[in-house]
């Protein structure tokens, strides 16, 4: 989440702020002395707002200087300490009252943030500060010697003036953030921008709510006697729960038949994604799969018009601000791509390079369907995909226990071993202070570098419970930044997952999820920036996922997997690691080109809806989607196929969903260039740390990538940059030309 002048900061040294007022003998939630009880949230939020208002009043009347930029960074840091910690609390705390009070703090703080984002005085102060810098810079250039002029051309000003390269980057970013809210427009334009922003926010919330509320997805009647090939544990219970949420009294029942198969009695099938996936993976009857798949692609019906209106509004808002489209606005946010044209060029290049392999994979599905359904069966359709792929994978000769060698304890130990060898980071579990935790079972890890000292704190909240955020995520509770007393404010991170606490073993997918989220944490811990505005994951959207995707290699590679496994017998562990790595590679790459097609289609769908000419009607949207899938998918396109209705990423990413493809490509390239020969090479680890992670957002994304991978790693395209697609192809196991 980016909050204009607030950008992504988090929980600072809160115990120092009004500690005498709040302290009651415990450390407080998240080690914040202000948070002793649930009701403290709103008090804490209001006190922080009052504190920030004093800074605002001083800033708008102060002479132009670099201090202006520092003051806005201070405001951002203070507010985000409240907002981000409260946002995490409302998504994670085990106590309902704590969650409710945190939500109130979020709302109070967000309202004030919105006011600041349209604050003419603060905007003018930033502009004056940058104009002051430009005058100093011009004078410095004019009076410098020829040698000094070479240095001056790199954007430097004498340090005694208070400006440095980061100051200018943050200042330009703040100005851009303000202007993206329309504060630079005339009064009529500002009113338009404010109304549009409110309408966009309202529609966005409606769309995401529709897409996530399984009770609104509806159900479809299936015929009697449908054979289900295999039943996963709890599937019937899940389906019945969903039917109950929809107010249906129908019960989903299964009857054993044909050995391990089952028969479904005539009934409703709920259209939530979990139920639909179960049908598509396990039901042999193609007509039933087709019926369920098509019904699923038409819900939630409320999003058909809502998404059209939403994307047209975004286009109009972007054009009000002077951008050609919302995609242009997003690409201009210090991204690596720089332009939508560069994005489309990259996706086209990946598609062209992978389509022969995709045709081969599709033919494998065609042959399997003929064997299962008869020689006269139609070519594989979208509703056949999961069933046919599952049938092929089920007939492999594999060790059924190949994925059961990973425990949470061993995975954490393995992560510690990787970080120590790669970057010199030591992970140490430390006890929670009284009042610091929000749920039983939360762990606190201290990250310490062998020479640089303490890097930050990582909380691990890894098990599900009622009221907790249901996905895996990385929350930055406090960003790093340089403090005025010369000390460095270290980051505080929370990693949230939902592993089954009753199981002693993790699936490989869960282990990969854990190290993926640790990749984000590593980015935050190793970043060292002067301003929190540029700390850690606050860089370009299309490269901030690189560290997380990179870290997944350590549970995929047979050479490092033993670190994550019991080490009682090294020979046995190595053998099991080899088997697991082989199986992981097969599973990821068996239909890699078809998986890449899906990624390309979704990324292009996102670009289409956020272009300068988004669909103006539901029919136009259906036609545009049909055109994308007809061109880029090996499966026949269906006009009733409306994948956007459940694709909440249209709201959250808005023209930048391609970032996943960029990040996977770049992470694969980093691994191949620096770590393929030696995954734990300290020299390569230090290069990754200093060239990619340490700068955070304080360096141009192009320079970050070329600094690690070399100039040849990027191509100029459409006025921007795209990575060489070989890395993306390798990620999906697609051969490339030598």
XYZ file of C-alpha atoms in Angstrom:
738
model
C 0.000 0.000 0.000
C 1.324 3.429 -0.921
C -0.094 6.395 0.934
C 1.156 9.412 -0.985
C 3.383 11.163 1.516
C 2.992 8.111 3.720
C 4.362 5.462 1.418
C 4.912 2.167 3.315
C 6.576 2.945 6.673
C 5.896 1.153 9.918
C 6.260 0.869 13.741
C 9.168 3.074 15.069
C 10.762 3.294 18.501
C 7.337 3.825 19.972
C 8.372 3.353 23.577
C 10.085 6.764 23.463
C 6.922 8.648 22.500
C 4.999 9.815 25.553
C 6.244 6.761 27.432
C 5.448 8.328 30.832
C 1.812 8.734 29.846
C 1.318 5.229 28.506
C 3.663 3.000 30.462
C 1.908 0.670 32.915
C 4.667 -1.851 33.469
C 4.501 -3.946 30.285
C 6.225 -3.509 26.955
C 2.918 -3.116 25.147
C 1.696 -4.695 21.936
C 4.493 -4.961 19.326
C 6.808 -3.548 22.040
C 4.948 -0.236 21.815
C 4.430 1.207 25.287
C 1.436 3.168 23.987
C -0.573 -0.033 23.461
C -1.395 -1.483 26.848
C -5.077 -2.199 26.179
C -7.392 -2.185 23.139
C -8.758 1.320 23.782
C -5.216 2.724 23.518
C -5.317 2.342 19.731
C -7.493 5.387 19.088
C -5.635 7.439 21.709
C -2.325 6.485 20.151
C -3.609 7.398 16.693
C -4.958 10.774 17.793
C -1.815 11.663 19.744
C 0.299 10.826 16.707
C -1.925 12.982 14.509
C -1.536 15.876 16.938
C 2.216 15.403 16.918
C 2.285 15.368 13.120
C 0.079 18.444 12.886
C 2.704 20.438 14.771
C 5.309 19.327 12.219
C 2.951 20.265 9.376
C 2.451 23.778 10.765
C 6.197 24.282 11.125
C 6.959 22.872 7.676
C 4.569 25.012 5.632
C 6.058 28.246 7.013
C 9.725 27.218 7.166
C 12.281 28.504 4.617
C 12.967 26.170 1.707
C 15.644 23.621 2.584
C 16.386 19.918 2.734
C 14.746 19.948 6.168
C 11.377 20.100 4.395
C 11.928 16.659 2.899
C 13.083 15.310 6.251
C 9.994 16.721 7.969
C 7.647 15.029 5.529
C 9.521 11.772 5.981
C 9.093 12.213 9.747
C 5.349 12.746 9.321
C 5.126 9.706 7.100
C 7.071 7.560 9.538
C 5.044 8.595 12.585
C 1.701 8.009 10.883
C 2.676 4.719 9.333
C 3.889 3.430 12.650
C 0.270 3.709 13.714
C -1.483 2.821 10.469
C 0.581 -0.217 9.515
C 0.755 -1.666 13.013
C -3.013 -1.176 13.389
C -3.632 -2.716 9.972
C -1.679 -5.796 10.980
C -3.393 -5.946 14.372
C -6.871 -5.884 12.834
C -5.834 -8.757 10.550
C -3.988 -10.885 13.082
C -4.849 -10.271 16.739
C -6.499 -13.183 18.525
C -8.766 -10.857 20.524
C -11.864 -9.358 18.892
C -11.749 -6.121 20.877
C -8.127 -5.508 19.910
C -9.053 -6.045 16.251
C -12.033 -3.711 16.458
C -10.095 -0.926 18.148
C -7.252 -1.321 15.655
C -9.765 -0.865 12.837
C -10.877 2.398 14.431
C -7.250 3.543 14.527
C -6.859 2.637 10.858
C -9.926 4.706 9.947
C -8.886 7.728 12.031
C -5.354 7.692 10.651
C -6.464 7.096 7.057
C -8.781 10.120 7.217
C -5.922 12.347 8.335
C -3.608 10.885 5.700
C -6.179 11.697 3.027
C -6.268 15.287 4.230
C -2.476 15.557 4.077
C -2.401 14.081 0.591
C -4.434 17.080 -0.601
C -2.632 19.644 1.599
C -1.689 22.583 -0.615
C 0.758 23.990 1.924
C 2.768 20.771 2.183
C 2.803 20.371 -1.582
C 4.057 23.918 -2.011
C 6.739 23.340 0.623
C 8.030 20.294 -1.285
C 8.075 22.218 -4.564
C 9.952 25.119 -2.932
C 12.500 22.723 -1.452
C 13.163 21.128 -4.840
C 13.408 24.544 -6.492
C 15.918 25.530 -3.819
C 17.910 22.400 -4.595
C 17.840 23.212 -8.327
C 19.216 26.694 -7.638
C 21.973 25.303 -5.436
C 22.743 22.655 -8.000
C 22.915 25.181 -10.843
C 25.178 27.446 -8.807
C 27.410 24.511 -7.903
C 27.723 23.558 -11.563
C 28.461 27.108 -12.601
C 31.228 27.651 -10.047
C 32.845 24.239 -10.059
C 36.049 23.383 -11.840
C 35.870 21.108 -14.849
C 36.675 18.116 -12.636
C 34.105 19.111 -10.055
C 31.593 19.616 -12.843
C 31.815 15.923 -13.695
C 30.789 15.133 -10.143
C 28.096 17.799 -10.180
C 26.561 16.287 -13.296
C 25.800 13.174 -11.273
C 23.309 15.195 -9.239
C 25.317 16.050 -6.136
C 25.296 19.245 -4.084
C 27.719 20.068 -1.270
C 26.651 17.993 1.742
C 26.644 21.037 4.029
C 23.561 22.251 2.181
C 21.674 19.262 3.581
C 20.803 17.671 0.253
C 22.053 14.332 -0.975
C 20.983 11.965 -3.739
C 18.334 10.341 -1.513
C 16.897 13.709 -0.521
C 16.260 14.570 -4.149
C 14.781 11.141 -4.929
C 12.395 11.384 -1.975
C 11.499 14.971 -2.829
C 10.657 14.092 -6.433
C 8.652 11.083 -5.223
C 6.708 13.227 -2.758
C 5.922 15.785 -5.432
C 4.755 13.016 -7.759
C 2.648 11.432 -5.007
C 0.933 14.728 -4.256
C 0.238 15.371 -7.914
C -1.254 11.921 -8.337
C -3.951 13.085 -5.931
C -4.560 16.208 -8.028
C -3.315 18.747 -5.512
C -1.574 20.704 -8.295
C -4.820 21.214 -10.233
C -7.072 24.269 -10.033
C -9.943 24.241 -7.549
C -12.366 22.660 -10.030
C -9.814 19.996 -10.955
C -9.133 19.278 -7.295
C -12.829 18.751 -6.647
C -13.027 16.414 -9.625
C -9.963 14.499 -8.469
C -11.314 14.165 -4.930
C -14.688 12.877 -6.113
C -13.078 10.462 -8.568
C -10.725 9.165 -5.889
C -13.632 8.491 -3.550
C -15.628 6.753 -6.296
C -12.622 4.641 -7.299
C -12.004 3.617 -3.688
C -15.663 2.714 -3.169
C -15.882 0.683 -6.371
C -12.568 -1.014 -5.657
C -13.763 -2.137 -2.227
C -17.005 -3.395 -3.767
C -15.157 -5.400 -6.435
C -12.711 -7.019 -4.019
C -15.505 -7.807 -1.580
C -17.561 -9.420 -4.339
C -14.554 -11.432 -5.501
C -13.694 -12.694 -2.006
C -17.163 -13.355 -0.575
C -17.793 -16.999 -1.385
C -21.372 -16.736 -0.129
C -22.172 -14.508 -3.113
C -20.813 -16.866 -5.768
C -24.000 -18.889 -6.177
C -24.343 -22.576 -7.014
C -25.119 -24.819 -9.975
C -27.257 -27.957 -10.130
C -25.426 -31.098 -11.251
C -27.067 -34.295 -12.505
C -27.459 -37.562 -10.640
C -24.761 -40.211 -10.504
C -21.693 -38.125 -11.294
C -18.530 -40.120 -10.729
C -15.830 -38.399 -8.706
C -12.443 -39.993 -9.301
C -10.863 -39.135 -5.972
C -11.887 -37.319 -2.837
C -9.562 -35.067 -0.867
C -10.083 -35.003 2.911
C -12.688 -32.514 4.037
C -13.959 -31.786 0.526
C -17.599 -32.644 1.330
C -17.446 -30.614 4.543
C -16.073 -27.646 2.640
C -18.824 -27.834 0.017
C -21.539 -28.103 2.673
C -20.089 -25.159 4.582
C -20.242 -23.049 1.437
C -23.821 -24.103 0.716
C -24.764 -23.192 4.280
C -23.183 -19.744 3.884
C -25.405 -19.222 0.850
C -28.486 -20.078 2.898
C -29.062 -23.401 1.136
C -30.385 -26.406 3.025
C -28.991 -28.742 0.382
C -26.350 -31.190 1.568
C -23.508 -32.474 -0.567
C -23.318 -36.264 -0.268
C -20.955 -38.860 -1.685
C -21.470 -42.611 -2.048
C -18.585 -45.027 -2.517
C -18.465 -46.645 -5.936
C -15.946 -48.295 -8.258
C -13.404 -49.002 -5.575
C -11.858 -45.672 -4.647
C -14.319 -43.614 -6.680
C -17.482 -41.927 -5.418
C -20.881 -40.939 -6.749
C -22.424 -37.538 -6.156
C -26.176 -37.471 -5.551
C -28.186 -34.800 -7.448
C -27.538 -31.513 -5.695
C -26.169 -28.010 -5.862
C -22.447 -27.420 -6.252
C -21.316 -24.115 -4.682
C -19.242 -21.932 -6.994
C -16.603 -20.752 -4.541
C -13.124 -21.354 -5.922
C -12.278 -24.228 -3.584
C -15.393 -26.197 -4.528
C -14.951 -25.465 -8.221
C -11.331 -26.596 -8.138
C -12.383 -29.850 -6.520
C -14.916 -30.538 -9.285
C -12.508 -29.618 -12.081
C -9.759 -31.813 -10.663
C -11.808 -34.880 -9.742
C -15.006 -35.222 -11.777
C -14.698 -37.543 -14.764
C -17.835 -36.319 -16.584
C -16.743 -33.594 -19.002
C -20.248 -32.152 -19.244
C -20.307 -31.553 -15.493
C -16.860 -29.952 -15.541
C -17.969 -27.711 -18.406
C -21.179 -26.773 -16.632
C -19.389 -25.857 -13.408
C -16.519 -24.057 -15.154
C -18.803 -21.871 -17.284
C -21.025 -21.054 -14.315
C -17.958 -20.110 -12.265
C -16.729 -17.757 -15.002
C -19.977 -15.791 -14.806
C -19.830 -14.945 -11.112
C -19.869 -12.737 -9.170
C -22.281 -11.131 -11.633
C -22.153 -7.852 -9.707
C -18.576 -7.335 -10.924
C -19.499 -7.350 -14.622
C -20.517 -3.703 -14.672
C -18.549 -2.676 -11.583
C -15.193 -3.504 -13.200
C -16.116 -1.679 -16.409
C -17.083 1.432 -14.438
C -14.033 1.128 -12.202
C -11.500 0.941 -15.027
C -13.127 3.765 -17.007
C -12.978 5.899 -13.854
C -9.308 5.074 -13.402
C -8.614 6.047 -17.022
C -10.487 9.349 -16.603
C -8.648 10.105 -13.368
C -5.268 9.375 -14.955
C -6.098 11.641 -17.894
C -7.222 14.389 -15.510
C -3.703 14.209 -14.064
C -2.142 14.384 -17.530
C -1.410 10.692 -18.154
C -2.528 8.783 -21.216
C -3.938 5.943 -19.117
C -3.837 4.400 -15.657
C -1.263 1.909 -16.955
C 0.944 4.847 -18.004
C 0.501 6.393 -14.573
C 1.535 3.144 -12.876
C 4.485 2.506 -15.181
C 5.751 6.010 -14.471
C 6.089 5.286 -10.735
C 9.848 4.721 -10.818
C 9.266 1.283 -12.338
C 11.792 -0.711 -14.307
C 9.412 -1.070 -17.249
C 8.750 2.663 -17.491
C 5.971 2.323 -20.089
C 3.074 -0.047 -20.855
C 4.617 -0.641 -24.289
C 7.703 -2.161 -22.661
C 5.448 -4.459 -20.614
C 3.532 -5.688 -23.665
C 6.781 -6.185 -25.591
C 8.132 -8.376 -22.790
C 4.964 -10.456 -22.589
C 4.873 -10.847 -26.378
C 8.507 -11.936 -26.426
C 7.879 -14.539 -23.720
C 4.817 -15.825 -25.580
C 6.623 -16.188 -28.890
C 9.570 -17.946 -27.248
C 7.339 -20.447 -25.429
C 4.535 -21.190 -27.879
C 6.196 -24.226 -29.507
C 6.678 -25.804 -26.077
C 3.098 -24.865 -25.168
C 1.854 -26.633 -28.314
C 3.767 -29.764 -27.288
C 2.293 -29.686 -23.790
C -1.192 -29.148 -25.180
C -0.728 -32.147 -27.450
C 0.155 -34.270 -24.401
C -3.204 -33.273 -22.912
C -4.925 -34.033 -26.214
C -3.531 -37.569 -26.271
C -4.483 -38.158 -22.646
C -8.036 -36.963 -23.294
C -8.372 -39.370 -26.220
C -7.326 -42.257 -23.987
C -9.718 -41.240 -21.231
C -12.689 -40.014 -23.254
C -12.355 -41.832 -26.541
C -10.817 -41.031 -29.925
C -13.801 -38.903 -30.925
C -13.482 -36.514 -27.994
C -13.094 -32.779 -28.619
C -9.735 -31.034 -28.166
C -8.908 -30.190 -24.534
C -10.888 -27.238 -23.205
C -10.228 -24.967 -20.243
C -12.497 -27.130 -18.057
C -10.395 -30.196 -18.933
C -7.102 -28.670 -17.895
C -6.933 -29.533 -14.186
C -8.455 -33.002 -14.676
C -6.101 -34.039 -17.476
C -3.010 -32.629 -15.812
C -3.937 -34.407 -12.595
C -4.499 -37.681 -14.445
C -1.066 -37.467 -16.061
C 0.706 -36.629 -12.808
C -1.145 -39.399 -10.962
C 0.350 -42.067 -13.242
C 3.953 -41.111 -12.568
C 6.128 -43.485 -10.601
C 6.982 -41.431 -7.548
C 7.682 -41.852 -3.874
C 4.356 -40.927 -2.273
C 6.235 -39.609 0.763
C 8.664 -37.486 -1.203
C 7.206 -34.250 0.153
C 7.054 -35.358 3.776
C 10.589 -34.600 4.876
C 10.174 -30.986 5.996
C 9.245 -29.805 9.464
C 8.743 -26.202 10.539
C 11.595 -26.486 13.027
C 13.970 -27.809 10.375
C 12.852 -25.195 7.845
C 13.593 -22.359 10.261
C 16.937 -23.926 11.076
C 17.657 -24.231 7.349
C 16.758 -20.611 6.745
C 19.143 -19.604 9.484
C 21.915 -21.683 7.911
C 21.334 -20.159 4.467
C 21.277 -16.585 5.772
C 24.407 -17.133 7.867
C 26.440 -18.609 5.021
C 25.090 -16.278 2.367
C 25.070 -12.902 4.118
C 26.469 -13.356 7.616
C 23.064 -12.931 9.289
C 22.379 -14.810 12.506
C 18.757 -15.549 13.442
C 18.193 -15.831 17.169
C 14.864 -16.577 18.819
C 14.305 -14.262 21.772
C 11.496 -14.261 24.353
C 8.494 -11.999 23.983
C 8.291 -9.159 26.486
C 5.189 -8.924 28.686
C 2.260 -7.614 26.650
C 4.187 -7.717 23.364
C 2.453 -10.679 21.690
C -1.006 -10.847 20.113
C -1.599 -14.601 20.029
C -0.273 -17.863 21.463
C 2.524 -19.431 19.457
C 3.966 -16.235 17.950
C 7.767 -16.325 17.802
C 10.172 -13.406 17.925
C 13.441 -13.595 16.001
C 16.309 -11.147 16.254
C 18.396 -10.736 13.093
C 22.017 -9.832 13.837
C 24.817 -9.408 11.310
C 28.185 -10.832 12.263
C 29.924 -7.458 11.808
C 27.172 -4.837 11.463
C 25.220 -5.750 14.578
C 21.442 -5.810 15.017
C 19.467 -5.580 11.775
C 15.908 -5.850 13.041
C 13.137 -7.987 14.487
C 11.002 -10.603 12.739
C 7.780 -11.865 14.293
C 6.594 -15.260 13.044
C 2.828 -15.801 13.191
C 2.529 -19.074 11.313
C -0.665 -20.866 12.370
C -4.339 -20.219 11.550
C -6.948 -19.075 14.040
C -10.328 -17.428 14.002
C -10.226 -13.803 12.903
C -6.748 -14.013 11.362
C -5.815 -12.938 7.848
C -6.183 -16.086 5.750
C -3.206 -15.812 3.412
C 0.571 -15.685 3.646
C 1.980 -12.168 3.797
C 4.884 -9.985 4.841
C 3.969 -6.988 7.017
C 6.490 -4.237 7.666
C 5.647 -2.866 11.106
C 8.519 -0.408 11.079
C 10.742 0.745 8.255
C 14.436 1.386 8.631
C 15.814 4.923 8.434
C 18.576 7.164 9.717
C 17.663 8.971 12.924
C 18.727 12.483 13.807
C 20.761 11.239 16.788
C 23.024 9.300 14.429
C 21.531 5.897 15.219
C 19.736 3.731 12.694
C 16.094 2.802 13.224
C 16.020 -0.918 12.521
C 12.960 -2.468 10.839
C 10.354 -4.642 12.513
C 8.723 -7.305 10.349
C 5.814 -9.712 10.832
C 5.470 -12.802 8.651
C 2.003 -14.325 8.646
C 1.271 -17.822 7.333
C -1.451 -20.392 8.015
C 0.241 -23.775 8.335
C -1.690 -26.621 9.918
C -0.501 -26.648 13.515
C -1.638 -30.246 14.035
C 0.750 -31.566 11.370
C 4.359 -32.289 12.253
C 5.434 -31.927 8.623
C 5.166 -29.093 6.140
C 4.354 -29.659 2.502
C 7.002 -28.449 0.112
C 4.574 -25.739 -1.009
C 4.383 -24.479 2.585
C 8.164 -24.497 2.899
C 8.432 -22.510 -0.333
C 5.861 -20.046 1.004
C 7.883 -19.553 4.177
C 11.158 -18.836 2.389
C 9.333 -16.612 -0.126
C 8.046 -14.392 2.685
C 11.494 -14.460 4.299
C 12.824 -13.045 1.043
C 10.700 -9.951 1.614
C 11.917 -9.788 5.202
C 15.527 -10.044 4.038
C 14.960 -7.071 1.724
C 13.687 -4.998 4.649
C 16.436 -6.118 7.030
C 19.347 -5.478 4.686
C 18.126 -2.177 3.288
C 19.999 0.833 4.634
C 18.472 4.128 3.537
C 18.460 7.599 5.025
C 14.696 7.941 4.583
C 12.011 5.408 5.456
C 10.267 6.491 2.250
C 12.858 4.404 0.354
C 13.355 1.568 2.810
C 13.327 -2.093 1.805
C 10.308 -3.112 -0.227
C 9.403 0.474 -1.047
C 11.141 0.327 -4.382
C 9.840 -0.251 -7.890
C 6.818 -2.550 -7.987
C 8.267 -4.697 -10.761
C 11.427 -5.630 -8.851
C 10.378 -5.810 -5.171
C 9.316 -9.454 -5.626
C 12.782 -10.439 -6.892
C 14.271 -11.314 -3.454
C 11.254 -13.437 -2.480
C 11.249 -15.436 -5.717
C 15.021 -15.772 -5.482
C 14.827 -17.298 -2.000
C 12.533 -20.096 -3.203
C 15.515 -21.628 -4.981
C 16.903 -22.773 -1.644
C 14.080 -25.274 -1.110
C 14.115 -26.337 -4.766
C 17.814 -27.113 -5.171
C 19.098 -30.557 -4.114
C 22.345 -29.011 -2.838
C 20.617 -26.748 -0.277
C 17.492 -28.764 0.532
C 19.381 -30.896 3.121
C 19.754 -27.742 5.224
C 15.965 -27.747 5.632
C 15.732 -31.446 6.538
C 16.651 -33.592 9.571
C 20.413 -34.136 9.540
C 20.636 -37.349 11.552
C 21.876 -39.287 8.527
C 23.635 -37.182 5.906
C 23.594 -39.890 3.248
C 19.890 -40.556 3.686
C 19.109 -36.832 3.833
C 21.012 -36.175 0.600
C 19.127 -38.988 -1.121
C 15.762 -37.676 0.049
C 16.706 -34.126 -0.977
C 17.643 -35.334 -4.445
C 14.289 -37.124 -4.785
C 12.348 -34.116 -3.576
C 14.204 -31.650 -5.805
C 13.606 -33.912 -8.797
C 9.901 -34.159 -8.012
C 9.562 -30.402 -7.462
C 11.218 -29.715 -10.789
C 8.937 -32.174 -12.583
C 5.822 -30.696 -11.018
C 6.812 -27.109 -11.840
C 7.982 -27.763 -15.371
C 5.696 -30.504 -16.690
C 3.231 -27.941 -18.049
C 5.389 -24.859 -17.574
C 4.632 -23.303 -20.965
C 0.877 -23.587 -20.427
C 1.315 -22.046 -16.971
C 3.300 -19.209 -18.531
C 0.462 -18.660 -21.008
C -1.894 -18.103 -18.073
C 0.505 -15.586 -16.536
C 0.791 -13.746 -19.852
C -2.986 -13.700 -20.386
C -3.688 -12.314 -16.920
C -0.975 -9.668 -17.285
C -2.329 -8.580 -20.664
C -5.863 -8.541 -19.285
C -4.655 -6.157 -16.581
C -2.975 -3.960 -19.194
C -6.096 -3.954 -21.388
C -8.445 -2.874 -18.603
C -6.072 -0.064 -17.610
C -5.249 1.164 -21.102
C -6.314 4.469 -22.630
C -9.292 2.660 -24.180
C -10.715 0.291 -21.555
C -13.948 -1.545 -22.433
C -16.963 0.732 -22.142
C -19.516 -2.051 -21.729
C -19.837 -5.618 -20.515
C -20.040 -6.866 -24.104
C -16.889 -4.960 -25.064
C -15.074 -6.440 -22.069
C -16.097 -9.965 -23.098
C -14.899 -9.317 -26.671
C -11.528 -7.964 -25.466
C -10.999 -10.955 -23.184
C -11.921 -13.360 -25.971
C -9.341 -11.676 -28.213
C -6.548 -12.021 -25.612
C -7.225 -15.680 -24.848
C -7.665 -16.512 -28.546
C -4.229 -15.082 -29.328
C -2.197 -16.128 -26.305
C -3.752 -19.372 -24.996
C -3.399 -22.854 -26.491
C -6.862 -23.720 -25.198
C -9.875 -22.678 -27.315
C -11.272 -19.378 -26.065
C -14.855 -19.258 -24.799
C -16.911 -16.079 -25.164
C -18.569 -16.823 -21.839
C -15.139 -16.920 -20.195
C -14.976 -13.869 -17.892
C -11.856 -14.394 -15.742
C -11.785 -10.775 -14.615
C -14.823 -11.135 -12.370
C -12.797 -12.869 -9.637
C -9.423 -11.303 -10.444
C -9.123 -8.865 -7.531
C -5.573 -8.058 -8.663
C -7.198 -5.645 -11.130
C -7.895 -3.448 -8.121
C -4.763 -4.071 -6.083
C -2.214 -3.967 -8.903
C -4.008 -1.834 -11.489
C -1.691 -2.034 -14.485
C 1.256 -3.627 -12.680
C 0.296 -7.306 -12.415
C 3.060 -7.944 -14.959
C 5.433 -7.338 -12.037
C 5.226 -11.029 -11.118
C 6.549 -12.035 -14.538
C 9.332 -9.419 -14.377
C 10.311 -10.546 -10.870
C 10.308 -14.271 -11.689
C 12.441 -13.549 -14.736
C 14.968 -11.413 -12.859
C 15.153 -13.751 -9.846
C 15.879 -16.671 -12.150
C 18.604 -14.652 -13.872
C 20.188 -13.649 -10.552
C 20.318 -17.287 -9.476
C 21.814 -18.472 -12.751
C 24.428 -15.726 -12.956
C 25.598 -15.596 -9.338
C 24.525 -18.766 -7.534
C 24.107 -21.613 -9.993
C 27.607 -22.952 -9.355
C 27.618 -22.295 -5.611
C 24.262 -21.437 -3.980
C 25.922 -20.377 -0.714
C 28.792 -18.331 -2.110
C 29.460 -15.475 0.314
C 30.967 -13.233 -2.365
C 27.797 -13.567 -4.457
C 25.673 -13.084 -1.326
C 27.482 -9.846 -0.519
C 26.988 -8.653 -4.082
C 23.271 -9.342 -3.789
C 23.147 -7.559 -0.457
C 25.011 -4.408 -1.434
C 23.907 -4.016 -5.044
C 20.253 -5.056 -4.904
C 18.967 -5.087 -1.311
C 20.855 -2.370 0.544
C 19.770 0.563 -1.696
C 16.039 -0.119 -1.244
C 14.250 2.440 -3.396
C 17.157 4.906 -3.294
C 18.521 3.820 -6.644
C 17.038 3.792 -10.130
C 15.605 0.309 -10.783
C 17.504 0.035 -14.056
C 20.778 0.707 -12.243
C 19.895 -1.822 -9.536
C 19.379 -4.610 -12.059
C 22.332 -3.803 -14.320
C 24.526 -3.472 -11.238
C 23.777 -7.094 -10.382
C 23.266 -8.673 -13.806
C 25.119 -6.367 -16.192
C 23.874 -4.072 -18.937
C 23.137 -6.999 -21.233
C 20.389 -8.188 -18.865
C 17.978 -5.467 -20.005
C 16.579 -4.458 -23.367
C 15.200 -1.086 -24.338
C 11.616 -1.452 -25.497
C 8.735 0.938 -26.040
C 10.455 3.829 -24.295
C 11.273 1.697 -21.233
C 13.132 -1.449 -20.225
C 12.388 -5.140 -20.102
C 14.521 -8.055 -18.931
C 15.726 -10.728 -21.309
C 12.933 -13.302 -21.324
C 15.330 -16.272 -20.970
C 15.115 -16.001 -17.190
C 11.321 -16.310 -17.279
C 11.506 -19.280 -19.627
C 14.003 -21.007 -17.340
C 11.719 -20.385 -14.362
C 9.008 -22.384 -16.132
C 11.421 -25.037 -17.395
C 11.188 -23.994 -21.044
C 14.339 -24.609 -23.117
C 15.952 -21.596 -24.762
C 18.179 -21.286 -27.795
C 21.851 -21.767 -27.013
